[in-house]
mmCIF file of C-alpha atoms in Angstrom:
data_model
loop_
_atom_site.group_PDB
_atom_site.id
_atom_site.type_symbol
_atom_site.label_atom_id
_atom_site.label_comp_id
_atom_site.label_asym_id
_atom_site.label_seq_id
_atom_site.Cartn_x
_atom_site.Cartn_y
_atom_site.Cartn_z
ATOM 1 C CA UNK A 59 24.093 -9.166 17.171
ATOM 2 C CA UNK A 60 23.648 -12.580 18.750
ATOM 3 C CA UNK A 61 20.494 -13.460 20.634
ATOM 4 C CA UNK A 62 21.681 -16.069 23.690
ATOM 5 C CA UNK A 63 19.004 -18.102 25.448
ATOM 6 C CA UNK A 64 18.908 -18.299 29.469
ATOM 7 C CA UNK A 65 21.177 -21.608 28.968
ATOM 8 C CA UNK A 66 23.838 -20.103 27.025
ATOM 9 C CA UNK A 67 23.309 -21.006 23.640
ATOM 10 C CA UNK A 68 23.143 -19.576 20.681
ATOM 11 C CA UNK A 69 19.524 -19.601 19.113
ATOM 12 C CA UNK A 70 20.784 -17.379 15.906
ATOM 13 C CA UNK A 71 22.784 -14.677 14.899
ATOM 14 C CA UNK A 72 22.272 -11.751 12.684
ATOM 15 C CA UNK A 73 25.458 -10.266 10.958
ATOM 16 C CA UNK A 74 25.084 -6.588 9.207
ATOM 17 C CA UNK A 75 28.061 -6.687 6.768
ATOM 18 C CA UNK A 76 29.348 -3.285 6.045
ATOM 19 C CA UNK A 77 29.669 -2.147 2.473
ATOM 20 C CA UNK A 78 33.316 -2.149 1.870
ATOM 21 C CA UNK A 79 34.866 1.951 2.909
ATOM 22 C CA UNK A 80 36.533 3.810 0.051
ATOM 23 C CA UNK A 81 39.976 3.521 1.585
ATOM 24 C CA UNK A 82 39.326 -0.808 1.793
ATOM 25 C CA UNK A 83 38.232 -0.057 -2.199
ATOM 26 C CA UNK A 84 41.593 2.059 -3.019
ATOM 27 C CA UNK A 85 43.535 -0.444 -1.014
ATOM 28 C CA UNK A 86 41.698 -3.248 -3.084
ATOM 29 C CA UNK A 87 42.688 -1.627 -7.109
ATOM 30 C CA UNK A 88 46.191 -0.769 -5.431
ATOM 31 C CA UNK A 89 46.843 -4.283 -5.059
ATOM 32 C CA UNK A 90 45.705 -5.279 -8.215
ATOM 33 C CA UNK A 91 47.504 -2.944 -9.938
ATOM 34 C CA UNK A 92 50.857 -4.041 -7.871
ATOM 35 C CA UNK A 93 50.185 -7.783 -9.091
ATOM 36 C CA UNK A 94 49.182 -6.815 -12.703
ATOM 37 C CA UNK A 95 52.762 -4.794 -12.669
ATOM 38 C CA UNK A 96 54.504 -7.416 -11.376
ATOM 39 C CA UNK A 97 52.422 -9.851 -13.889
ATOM 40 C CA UNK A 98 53.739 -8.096 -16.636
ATOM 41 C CA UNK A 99 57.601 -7.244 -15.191
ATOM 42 C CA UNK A 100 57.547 -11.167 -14.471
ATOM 43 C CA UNK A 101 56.789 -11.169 -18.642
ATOM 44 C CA UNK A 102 59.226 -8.485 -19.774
ATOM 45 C CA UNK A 103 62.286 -10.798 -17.992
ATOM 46 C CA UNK A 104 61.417 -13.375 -19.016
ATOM 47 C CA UNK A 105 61.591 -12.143 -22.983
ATOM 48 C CA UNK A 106 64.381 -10.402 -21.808
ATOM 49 C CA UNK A 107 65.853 -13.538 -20.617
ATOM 50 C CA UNK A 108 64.987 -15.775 -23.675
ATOM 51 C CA UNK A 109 66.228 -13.431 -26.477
ATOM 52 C CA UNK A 110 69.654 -13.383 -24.340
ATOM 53 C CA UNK A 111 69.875 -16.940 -24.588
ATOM 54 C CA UNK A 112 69.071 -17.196 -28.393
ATOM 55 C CA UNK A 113 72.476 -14.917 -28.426
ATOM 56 C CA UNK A 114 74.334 -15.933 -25.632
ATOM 57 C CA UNK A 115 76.653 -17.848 -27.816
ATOM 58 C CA UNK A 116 77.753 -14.840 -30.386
ATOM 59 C CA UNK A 117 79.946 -12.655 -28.879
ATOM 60 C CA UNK A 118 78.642 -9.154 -30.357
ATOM 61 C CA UNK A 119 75.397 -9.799 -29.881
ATOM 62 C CA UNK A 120 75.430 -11.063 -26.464
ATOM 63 C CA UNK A 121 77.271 -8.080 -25.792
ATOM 64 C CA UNK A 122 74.918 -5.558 -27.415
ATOM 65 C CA UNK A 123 71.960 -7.095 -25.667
ATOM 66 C CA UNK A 124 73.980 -7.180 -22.022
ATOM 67 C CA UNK A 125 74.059 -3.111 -23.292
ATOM 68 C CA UNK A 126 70.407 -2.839 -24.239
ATOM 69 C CA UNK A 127 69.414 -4.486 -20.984
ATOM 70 C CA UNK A 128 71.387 -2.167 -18.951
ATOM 71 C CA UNK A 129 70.248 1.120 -20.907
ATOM 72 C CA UNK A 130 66.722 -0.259 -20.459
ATOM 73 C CA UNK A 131 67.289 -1.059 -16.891
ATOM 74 C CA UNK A 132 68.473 2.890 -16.475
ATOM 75 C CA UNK A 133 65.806 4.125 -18.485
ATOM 76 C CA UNK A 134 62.837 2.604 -16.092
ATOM 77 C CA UNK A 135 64.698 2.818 -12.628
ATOM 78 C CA UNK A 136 62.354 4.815 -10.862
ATOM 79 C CA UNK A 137 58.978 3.598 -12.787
ATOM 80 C CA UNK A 138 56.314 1.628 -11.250
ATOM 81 C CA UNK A 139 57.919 1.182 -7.960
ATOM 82 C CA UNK A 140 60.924 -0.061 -9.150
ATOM 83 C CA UNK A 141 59.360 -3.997 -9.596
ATOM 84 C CA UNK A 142 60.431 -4.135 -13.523
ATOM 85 C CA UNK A 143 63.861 -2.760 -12.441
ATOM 86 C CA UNK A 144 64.294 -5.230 -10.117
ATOM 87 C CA UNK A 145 63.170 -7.876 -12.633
ATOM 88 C CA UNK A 146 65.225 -6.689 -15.788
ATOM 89 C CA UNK A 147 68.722 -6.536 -12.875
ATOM 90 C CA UNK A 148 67.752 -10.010 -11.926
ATOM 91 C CA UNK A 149 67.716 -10.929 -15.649
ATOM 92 C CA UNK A 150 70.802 -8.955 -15.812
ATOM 93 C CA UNK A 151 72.897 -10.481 -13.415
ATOM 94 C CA UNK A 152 71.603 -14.375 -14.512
ATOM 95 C CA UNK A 153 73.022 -13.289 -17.851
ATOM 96 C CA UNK A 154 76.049 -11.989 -16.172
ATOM 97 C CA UNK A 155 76.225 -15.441 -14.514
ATOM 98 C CA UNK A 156 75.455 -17.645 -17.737
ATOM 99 C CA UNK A 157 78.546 -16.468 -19.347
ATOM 100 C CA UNK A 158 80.772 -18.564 -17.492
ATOM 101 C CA UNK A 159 82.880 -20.636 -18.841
ATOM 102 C CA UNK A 160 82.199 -18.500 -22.157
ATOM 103 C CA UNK A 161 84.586 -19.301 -25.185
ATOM 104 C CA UNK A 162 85.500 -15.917 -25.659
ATOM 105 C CA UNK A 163 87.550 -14.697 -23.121
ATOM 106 C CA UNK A 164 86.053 -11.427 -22.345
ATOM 107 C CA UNK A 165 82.439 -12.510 -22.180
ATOM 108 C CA UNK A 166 83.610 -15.047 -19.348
ATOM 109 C CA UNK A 167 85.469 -12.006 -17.934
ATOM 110 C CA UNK A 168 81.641 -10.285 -17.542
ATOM 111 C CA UNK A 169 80.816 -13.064 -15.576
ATOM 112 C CA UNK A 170 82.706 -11.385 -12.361
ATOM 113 C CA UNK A 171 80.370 -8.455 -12.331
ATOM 114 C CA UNK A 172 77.114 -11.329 -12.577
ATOM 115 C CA UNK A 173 79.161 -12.408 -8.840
ATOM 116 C CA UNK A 174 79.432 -8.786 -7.494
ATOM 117 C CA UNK A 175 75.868 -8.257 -7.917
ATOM 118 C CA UNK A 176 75.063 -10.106 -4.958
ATOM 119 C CA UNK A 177 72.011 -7.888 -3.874
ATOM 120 C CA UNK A 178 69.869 -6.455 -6.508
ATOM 121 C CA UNK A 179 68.661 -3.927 -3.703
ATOM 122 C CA UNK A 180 71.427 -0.674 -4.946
ATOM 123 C CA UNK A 181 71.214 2.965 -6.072
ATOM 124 C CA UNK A 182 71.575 3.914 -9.667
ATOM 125 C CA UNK A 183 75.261 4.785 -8.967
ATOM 126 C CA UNK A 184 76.428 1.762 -8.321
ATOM 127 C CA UNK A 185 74.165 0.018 -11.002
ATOM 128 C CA UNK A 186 75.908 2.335 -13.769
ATOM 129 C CA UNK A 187 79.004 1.601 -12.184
ATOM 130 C CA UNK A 188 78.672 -2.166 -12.937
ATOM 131 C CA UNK A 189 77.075 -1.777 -16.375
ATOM 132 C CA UNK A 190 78.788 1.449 -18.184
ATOM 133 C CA UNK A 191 82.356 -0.432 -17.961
ATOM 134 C CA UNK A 192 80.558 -3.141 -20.440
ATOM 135 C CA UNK A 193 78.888 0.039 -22.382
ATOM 136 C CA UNK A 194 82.230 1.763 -22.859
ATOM 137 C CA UNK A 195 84.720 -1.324 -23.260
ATOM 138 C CA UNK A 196 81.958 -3.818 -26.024
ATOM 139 C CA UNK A 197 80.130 -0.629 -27.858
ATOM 140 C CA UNK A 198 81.208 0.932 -31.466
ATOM 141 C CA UNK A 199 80.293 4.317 -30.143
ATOM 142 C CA UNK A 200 83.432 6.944 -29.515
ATOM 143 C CA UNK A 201 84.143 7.287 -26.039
ATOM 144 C CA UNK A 202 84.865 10.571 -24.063
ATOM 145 C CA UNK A 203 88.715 10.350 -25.034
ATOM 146 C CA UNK A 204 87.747 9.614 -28.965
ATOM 147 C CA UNK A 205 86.509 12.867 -29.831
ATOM 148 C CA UNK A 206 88.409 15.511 -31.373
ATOM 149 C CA UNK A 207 87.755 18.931 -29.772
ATOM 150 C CA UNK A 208 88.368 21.198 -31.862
ATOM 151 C CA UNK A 209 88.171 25.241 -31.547
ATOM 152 C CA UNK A 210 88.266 28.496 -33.559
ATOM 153 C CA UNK A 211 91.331 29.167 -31.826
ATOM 154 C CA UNK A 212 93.018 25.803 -32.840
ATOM 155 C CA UNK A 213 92.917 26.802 -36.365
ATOM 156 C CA UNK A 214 94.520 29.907 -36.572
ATOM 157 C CA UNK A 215 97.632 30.746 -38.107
ATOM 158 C CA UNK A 216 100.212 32.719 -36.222
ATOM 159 C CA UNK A 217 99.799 35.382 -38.586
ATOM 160 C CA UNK A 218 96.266 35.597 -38.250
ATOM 161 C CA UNK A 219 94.993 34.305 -40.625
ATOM 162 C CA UNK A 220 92.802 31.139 -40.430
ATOM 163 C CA UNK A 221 94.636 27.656 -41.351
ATOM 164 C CA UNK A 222 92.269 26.598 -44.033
ATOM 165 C CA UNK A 223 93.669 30.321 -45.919
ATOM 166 C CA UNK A 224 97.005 30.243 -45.255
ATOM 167 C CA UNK A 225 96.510 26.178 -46.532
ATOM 168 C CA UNK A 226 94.735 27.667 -49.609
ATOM 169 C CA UNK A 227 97.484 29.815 -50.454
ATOM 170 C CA UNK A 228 100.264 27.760 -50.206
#
């Protein structure tokens, strides 16, 4: 309330501060929350970041930590608002990017996918589409076509009898 004298002027002013409403207090731990999750995605890339470049230069580990950075990425897509996603697929594609001019010919190959990666704002889909190729083509793992399928029915004998039997009595 301000108290005005016949002139116009202010002689003083009294200000009543209201205490601070529960949604102004949610809004307030919201945002520190946001920052303290971005604090510590902001942390997480940049480990993720330095242990790439301490392998950047060996070809089988670079690629097995381009693979544990993308299974990572997968596993938190949807957590805390997606901010440590974004962070780790920023980290992702700069590691992408760093490997050209690679000596070995398939890391600077990898380095196409860094350029297609343009906007890190995608849907898992296309994420996975970028990242499994690297999965499937640099892992030790089988792949889909590797295993052998094999069924009851494969291993009978035309007479009936199972294969391993009609082996045995041979």
């Amino acid at each position: 309330r301000t108290l005005a004298s016949p002139g116009g002027s202010v002689e003083g002013e009294i200000v009543i501060e209201q205490p601070p409403t529960k949604r102004a207090r949610v809004e307030e731990v919201e945002e520190a929350e946001a920052s303290a999750a971005q604090e510590a995605a902001a942390a997480e890339a940049a480990s993720e970041a330095k242990a790439f470049e301490g392998v950047r230069k060996n070809r089988v580990a670079c690629l097995g930590r381009l693979v544990r950075l993308a299974q990572r990425i997968e596993r938190v897509w949807d957590a805390e608002d997606g901010v440590l996603r974004l962070a780790l697929q920023e980290v992702f594609r700069d590691c992408l990017l760093s490997l050209r001019g690679h000596k070995d010919k398939d890391c600077a190959a990898l380095a196409g996918l860094g350029e297609k990666m343009k906007s890190l704002d995608m849907d898992l889909r296309h994420f996975l589409t970028m990242a499994l190729p690297i999965e499937r083509q640099h892992t030790r793992g089988l792949r889909d076509d590797e295993f052998l399928v094999t069924r009851p029915d494969d291993l009978a004998v035309p007479g009936g009898a199972p294969a391993a039997a009609a082996a045995a009595s041979a």
